PDB file of C-alpha atoms in Angstrom:
ATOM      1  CA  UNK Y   1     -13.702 -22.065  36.162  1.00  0.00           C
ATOM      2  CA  UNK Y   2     -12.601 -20.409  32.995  1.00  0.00           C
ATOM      3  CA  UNK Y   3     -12.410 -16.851  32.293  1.00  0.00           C
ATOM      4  CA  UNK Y   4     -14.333 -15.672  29.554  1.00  0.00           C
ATOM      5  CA  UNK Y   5     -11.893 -13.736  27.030  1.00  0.00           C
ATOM      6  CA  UNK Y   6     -12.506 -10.337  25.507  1.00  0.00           C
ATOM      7  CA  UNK Y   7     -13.332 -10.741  21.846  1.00  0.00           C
ATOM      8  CA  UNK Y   8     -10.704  -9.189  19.679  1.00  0.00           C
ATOM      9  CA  UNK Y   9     -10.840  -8.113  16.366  1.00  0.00           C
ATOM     10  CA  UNK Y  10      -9.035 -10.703  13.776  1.00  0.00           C
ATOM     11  CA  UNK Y  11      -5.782  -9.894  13.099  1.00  0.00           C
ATOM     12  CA  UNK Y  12      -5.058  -8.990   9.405  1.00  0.00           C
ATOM     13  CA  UNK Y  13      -3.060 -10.558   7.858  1.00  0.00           C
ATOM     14  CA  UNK Y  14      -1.347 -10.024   3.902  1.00  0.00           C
ATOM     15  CA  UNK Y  15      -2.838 -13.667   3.675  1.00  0.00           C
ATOM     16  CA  UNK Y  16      -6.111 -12.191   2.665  1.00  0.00           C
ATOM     17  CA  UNK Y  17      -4.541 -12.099  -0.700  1.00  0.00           C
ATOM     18  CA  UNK Y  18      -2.589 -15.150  -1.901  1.00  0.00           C
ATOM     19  CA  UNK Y  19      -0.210 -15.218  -4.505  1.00  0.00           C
ATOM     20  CA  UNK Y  20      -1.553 -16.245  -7.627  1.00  0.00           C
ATOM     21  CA  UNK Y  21      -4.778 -15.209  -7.301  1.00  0.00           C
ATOM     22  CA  UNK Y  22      -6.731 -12.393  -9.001  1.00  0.00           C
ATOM     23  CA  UNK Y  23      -6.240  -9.196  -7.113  1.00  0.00           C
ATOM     24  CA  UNK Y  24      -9.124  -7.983  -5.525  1.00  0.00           C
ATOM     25  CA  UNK Y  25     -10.715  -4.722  -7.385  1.00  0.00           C
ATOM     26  CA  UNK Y  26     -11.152  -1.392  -5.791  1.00  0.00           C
ATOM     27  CA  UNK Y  27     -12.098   2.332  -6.431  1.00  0.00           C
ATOM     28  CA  UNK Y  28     -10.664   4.885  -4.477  1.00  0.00           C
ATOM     29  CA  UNK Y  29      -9.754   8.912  -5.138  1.00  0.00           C
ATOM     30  CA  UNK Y  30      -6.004   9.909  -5.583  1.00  0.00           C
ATOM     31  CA  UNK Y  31      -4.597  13.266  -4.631  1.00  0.00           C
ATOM     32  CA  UNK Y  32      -6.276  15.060  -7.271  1.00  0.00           C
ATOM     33  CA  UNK Y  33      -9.400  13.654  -6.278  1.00  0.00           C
ATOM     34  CA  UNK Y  34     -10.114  11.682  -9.763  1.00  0.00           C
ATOM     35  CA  UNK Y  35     -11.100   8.125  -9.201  1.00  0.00           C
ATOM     36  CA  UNK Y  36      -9.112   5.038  -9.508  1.00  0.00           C
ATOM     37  CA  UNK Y  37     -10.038   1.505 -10.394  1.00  0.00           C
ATOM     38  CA  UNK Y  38      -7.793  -1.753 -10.045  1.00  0.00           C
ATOM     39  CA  UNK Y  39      -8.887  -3.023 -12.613  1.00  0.00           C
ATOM     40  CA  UNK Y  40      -8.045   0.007 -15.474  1.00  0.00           C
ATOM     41  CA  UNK Y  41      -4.049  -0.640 -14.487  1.00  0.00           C
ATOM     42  CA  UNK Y  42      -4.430  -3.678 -16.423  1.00  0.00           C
ATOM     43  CA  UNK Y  43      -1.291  -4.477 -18.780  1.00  0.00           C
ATOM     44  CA  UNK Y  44       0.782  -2.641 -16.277  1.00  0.00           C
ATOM     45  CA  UNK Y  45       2.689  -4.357 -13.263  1.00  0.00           C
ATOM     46  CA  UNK Y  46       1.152  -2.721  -9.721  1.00  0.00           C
ATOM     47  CA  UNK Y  47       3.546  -2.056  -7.178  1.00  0.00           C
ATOM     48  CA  UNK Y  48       0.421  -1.789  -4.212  1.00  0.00           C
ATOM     49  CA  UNK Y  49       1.338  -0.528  -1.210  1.00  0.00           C
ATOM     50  CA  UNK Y  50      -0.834   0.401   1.974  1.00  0.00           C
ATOM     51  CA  UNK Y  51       0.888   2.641   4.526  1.00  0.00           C
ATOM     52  CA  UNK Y  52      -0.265   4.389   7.817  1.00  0.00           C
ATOM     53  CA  UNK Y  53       0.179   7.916   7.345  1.00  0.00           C
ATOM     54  CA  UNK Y  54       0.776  10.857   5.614  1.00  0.00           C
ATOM     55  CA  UNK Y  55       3.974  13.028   6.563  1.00  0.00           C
ATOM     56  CA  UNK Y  56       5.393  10.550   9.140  1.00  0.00           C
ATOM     57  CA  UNK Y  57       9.043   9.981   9.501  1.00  0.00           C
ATOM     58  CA  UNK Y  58       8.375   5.947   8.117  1.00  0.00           C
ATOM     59  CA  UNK Y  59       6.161   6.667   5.684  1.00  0.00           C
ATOM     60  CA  UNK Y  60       7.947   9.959   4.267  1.00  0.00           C
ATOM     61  CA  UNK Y  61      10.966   7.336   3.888  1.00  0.00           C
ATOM     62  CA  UNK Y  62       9.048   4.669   2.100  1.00  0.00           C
ATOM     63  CA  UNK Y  63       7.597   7.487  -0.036  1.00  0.00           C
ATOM     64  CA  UNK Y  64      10.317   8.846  -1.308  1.00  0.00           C
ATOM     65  CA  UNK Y  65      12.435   5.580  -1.788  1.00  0.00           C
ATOM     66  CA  UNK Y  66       9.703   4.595  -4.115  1.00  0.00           C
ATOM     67  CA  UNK Y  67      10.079   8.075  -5.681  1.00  0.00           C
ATOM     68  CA  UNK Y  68      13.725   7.578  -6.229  1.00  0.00           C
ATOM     69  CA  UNK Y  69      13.464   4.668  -7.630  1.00  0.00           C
ATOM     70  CA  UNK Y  70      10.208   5.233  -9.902  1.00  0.00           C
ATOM     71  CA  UNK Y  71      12.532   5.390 -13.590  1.00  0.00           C
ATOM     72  CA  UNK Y  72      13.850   1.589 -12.259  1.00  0.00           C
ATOM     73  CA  UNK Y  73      10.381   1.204 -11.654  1.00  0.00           C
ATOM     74  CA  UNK Y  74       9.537   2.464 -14.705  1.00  0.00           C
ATOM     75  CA  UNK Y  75      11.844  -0.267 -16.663  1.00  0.00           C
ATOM     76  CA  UNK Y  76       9.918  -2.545 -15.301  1.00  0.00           C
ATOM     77  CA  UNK Y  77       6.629  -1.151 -16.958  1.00  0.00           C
ATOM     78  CA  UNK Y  78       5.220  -0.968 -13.387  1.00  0.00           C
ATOM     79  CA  UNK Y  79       2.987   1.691 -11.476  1.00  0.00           C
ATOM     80  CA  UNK Y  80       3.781   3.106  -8.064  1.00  0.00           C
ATOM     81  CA  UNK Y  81       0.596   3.160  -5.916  1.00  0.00           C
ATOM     82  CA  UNK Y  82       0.724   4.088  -2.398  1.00  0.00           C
ATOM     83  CA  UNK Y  83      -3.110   3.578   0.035  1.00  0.00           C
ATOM     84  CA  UNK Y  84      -3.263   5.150   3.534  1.00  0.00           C
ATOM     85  CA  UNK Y  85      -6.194   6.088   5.238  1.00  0.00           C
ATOM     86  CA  UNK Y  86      -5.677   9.887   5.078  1.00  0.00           C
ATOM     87  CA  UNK Y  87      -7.461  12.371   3.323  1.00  0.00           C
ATOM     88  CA  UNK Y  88      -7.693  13.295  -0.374  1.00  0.00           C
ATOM     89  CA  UNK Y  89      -6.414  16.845   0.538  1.00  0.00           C
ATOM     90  CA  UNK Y  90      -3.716  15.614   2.893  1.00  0.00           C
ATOM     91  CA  UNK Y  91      -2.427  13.516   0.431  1.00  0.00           C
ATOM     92  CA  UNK Y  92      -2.495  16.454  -1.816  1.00  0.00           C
ATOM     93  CA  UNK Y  93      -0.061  18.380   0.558  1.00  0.00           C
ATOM     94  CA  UNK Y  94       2.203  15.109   0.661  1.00  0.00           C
ATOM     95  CA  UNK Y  95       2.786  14.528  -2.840  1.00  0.00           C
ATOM     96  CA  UNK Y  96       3.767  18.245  -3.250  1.00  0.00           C
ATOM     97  CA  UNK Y  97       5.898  18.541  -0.421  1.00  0.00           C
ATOM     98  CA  UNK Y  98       7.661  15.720  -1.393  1.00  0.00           C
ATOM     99  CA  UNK Y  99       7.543  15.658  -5.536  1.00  0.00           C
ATOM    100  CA  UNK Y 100       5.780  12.020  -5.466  1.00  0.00           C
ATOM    101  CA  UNK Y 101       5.067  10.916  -8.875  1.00  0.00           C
ATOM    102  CA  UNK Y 102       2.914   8.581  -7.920  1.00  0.00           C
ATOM    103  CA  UNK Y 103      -0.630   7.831  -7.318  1.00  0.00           C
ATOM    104  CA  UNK Y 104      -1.691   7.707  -3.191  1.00  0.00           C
ATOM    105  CA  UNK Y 105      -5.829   7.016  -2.932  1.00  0.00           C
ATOM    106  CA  UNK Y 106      -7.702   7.806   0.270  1.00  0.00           C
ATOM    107  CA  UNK Y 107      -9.097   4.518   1.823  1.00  0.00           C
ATOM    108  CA  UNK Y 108     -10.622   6.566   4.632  1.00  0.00           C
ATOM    109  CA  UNK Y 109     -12.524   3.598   6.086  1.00  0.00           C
ATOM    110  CA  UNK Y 110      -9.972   1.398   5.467  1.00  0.00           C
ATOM    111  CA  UNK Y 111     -12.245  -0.768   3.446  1.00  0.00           C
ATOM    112  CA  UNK Y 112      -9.912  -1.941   0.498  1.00  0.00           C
ATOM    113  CA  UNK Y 113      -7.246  -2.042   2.981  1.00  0.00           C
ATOM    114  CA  UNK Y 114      -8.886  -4.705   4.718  1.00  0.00           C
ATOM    115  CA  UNK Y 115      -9.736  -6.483   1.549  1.00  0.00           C
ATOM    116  CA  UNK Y 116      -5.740  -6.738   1.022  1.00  0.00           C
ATOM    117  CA  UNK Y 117      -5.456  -7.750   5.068  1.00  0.00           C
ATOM    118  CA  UNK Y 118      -3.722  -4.662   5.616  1.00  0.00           C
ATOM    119  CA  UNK Y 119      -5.758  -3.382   8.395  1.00  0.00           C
ATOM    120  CA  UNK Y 120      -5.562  -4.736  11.804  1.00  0.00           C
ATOM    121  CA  UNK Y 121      -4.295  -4.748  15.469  1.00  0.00           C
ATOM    122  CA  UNK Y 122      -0.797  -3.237  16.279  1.00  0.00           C
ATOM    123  CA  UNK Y 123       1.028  -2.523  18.971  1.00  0.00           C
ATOM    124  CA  UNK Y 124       2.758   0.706  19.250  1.00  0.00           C
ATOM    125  CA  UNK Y 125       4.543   1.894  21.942  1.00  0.00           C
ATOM    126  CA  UNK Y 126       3.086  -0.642  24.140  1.00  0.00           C
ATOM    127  CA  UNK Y 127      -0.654  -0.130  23.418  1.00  0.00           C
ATOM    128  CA  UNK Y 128      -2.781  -1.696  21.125  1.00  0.00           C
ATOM    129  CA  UNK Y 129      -5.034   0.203  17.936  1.00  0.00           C
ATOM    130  CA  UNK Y 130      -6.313  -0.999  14.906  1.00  0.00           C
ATOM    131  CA  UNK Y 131      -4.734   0.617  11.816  1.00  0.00           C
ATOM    132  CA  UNK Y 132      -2.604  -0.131   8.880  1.00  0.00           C
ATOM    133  CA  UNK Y 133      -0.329  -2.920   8.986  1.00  0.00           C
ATOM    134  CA  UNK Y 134       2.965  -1.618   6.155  1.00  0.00           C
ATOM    135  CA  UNK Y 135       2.639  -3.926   3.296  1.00  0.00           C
ATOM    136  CA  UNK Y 136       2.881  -4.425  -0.575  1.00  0.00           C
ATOM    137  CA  UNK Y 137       1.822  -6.241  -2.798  1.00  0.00           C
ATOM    138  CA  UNK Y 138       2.774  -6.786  -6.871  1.00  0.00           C
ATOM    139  CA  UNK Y 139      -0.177  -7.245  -9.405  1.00  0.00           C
ATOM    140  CA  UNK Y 140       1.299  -8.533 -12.414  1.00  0.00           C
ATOM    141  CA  UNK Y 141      -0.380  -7.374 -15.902  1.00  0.00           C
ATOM    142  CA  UNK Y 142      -3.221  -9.792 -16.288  1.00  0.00           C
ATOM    143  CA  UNK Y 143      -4.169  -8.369 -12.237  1.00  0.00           C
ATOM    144  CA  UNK Y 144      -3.095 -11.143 -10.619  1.00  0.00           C
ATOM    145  CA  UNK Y 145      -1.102 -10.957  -7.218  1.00  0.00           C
ATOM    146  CA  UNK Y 146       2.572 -12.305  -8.225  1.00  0.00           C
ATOM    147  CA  UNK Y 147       4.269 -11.289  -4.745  1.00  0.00           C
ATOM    148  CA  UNK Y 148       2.856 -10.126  -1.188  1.00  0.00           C
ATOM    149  CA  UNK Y 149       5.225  -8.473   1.288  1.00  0.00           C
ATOM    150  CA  UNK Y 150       3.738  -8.825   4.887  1.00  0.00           C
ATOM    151  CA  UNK Y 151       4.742  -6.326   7.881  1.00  0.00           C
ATOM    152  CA  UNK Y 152       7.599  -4.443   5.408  1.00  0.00           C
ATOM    153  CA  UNK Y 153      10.359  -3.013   7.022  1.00  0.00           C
ATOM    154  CA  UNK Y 154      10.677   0.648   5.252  1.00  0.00           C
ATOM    155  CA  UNK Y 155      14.691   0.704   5.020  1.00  0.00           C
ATOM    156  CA  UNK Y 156      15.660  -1.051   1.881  1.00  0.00           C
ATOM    157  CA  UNK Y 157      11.771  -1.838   0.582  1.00  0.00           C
ATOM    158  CA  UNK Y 158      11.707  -0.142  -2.644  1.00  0.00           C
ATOM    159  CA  UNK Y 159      15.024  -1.754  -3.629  1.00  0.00           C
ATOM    160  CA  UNK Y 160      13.361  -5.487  -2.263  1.00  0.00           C
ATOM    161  CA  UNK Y 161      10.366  -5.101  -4.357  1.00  0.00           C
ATOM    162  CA  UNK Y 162      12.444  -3.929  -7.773  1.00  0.00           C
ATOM    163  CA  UNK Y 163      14.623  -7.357  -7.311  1.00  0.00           C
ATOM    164  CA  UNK Y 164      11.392  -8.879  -7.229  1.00  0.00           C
ATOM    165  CA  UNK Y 165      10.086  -7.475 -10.480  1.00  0.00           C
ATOM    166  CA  UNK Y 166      12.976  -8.121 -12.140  1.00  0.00           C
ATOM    167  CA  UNK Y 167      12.718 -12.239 -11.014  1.00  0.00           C
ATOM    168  CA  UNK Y 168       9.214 -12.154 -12.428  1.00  0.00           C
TER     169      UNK Y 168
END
């Protein structure tokens, strides 16, 4: 007799968006609350990245490697932009607190995160949730996705993703 299995929601995966492929287009608000399309960073390399939260020890390190880093990124004719669920308003309060120089959109129902297969199951401190799974992805100029990094490690990720600008 088998045991029927609770149905889970799909894990996400960064595979949602291959390399070499056109990146998929969005619209979301950034801090100031103006609206930002995809598809308008054309001619520009996109340094994408989806993280889960405002003003958390991880994501305030990610942040403001990026930050650190932006006049390398910079050289590289590329633009920082960083997607988490949280508010318009509390991303506000983050790029202040912090001096980020950079765009952050609200993606409050996670919809474009789950376009770019970074929204799905975790596990965190032993129990499972659905939220953002850390990734990144590089849109080259034409808005094509030239490199995806899955389930990033913060420590050392804004340094990983410059070497692969530079290599492009």
């Amino acid at each position: 007799m088998s045991q029927a299995v609770p149905e889970k929601a799909p894990a996400a995966s960064a595979a949602a968006v291959a390399e070499g492929k056109k990146a998929p287009d969005f619209e979301l608000l950034d801090q100031d609350g103006k609206k930002v399309k995809l598809s308008k960073l054309k001619g520009k390399n996109v340094v994408l990245y989806f993280y889960p939260k405002d003003q958390t020890p991880g994501c305030t390190t990610e942040a403001c490697a990026f930050r650190d880093a932006k006049l390398k990124f910079d050289e590289q004719k590329s633009v920082i932009v960083g997607i988490s669920p949280d508010t318009v308003d509390s991303h506000s309060k983050f790029a202040l607190k912090f001096g980020l120089p950079f765009m952050l959109l609200s993606d409050p129902e996670h919809q474009v995160a789950e376009k770019y297969g970074a929204w799905g199951e975790k596990v965190q401190y032993g129990k499972r949730t659905m939220g953002i799974i850390r990734s990144t992805f590089i849109i080259d100029k034409k808005g094509l996705v030239q490199k995806v990094f899955p389930k990033v490690k913060v420590d050392g990720h804004a340094e990983e993703v410059l070497a692969a600008l530079r290599n492009e």
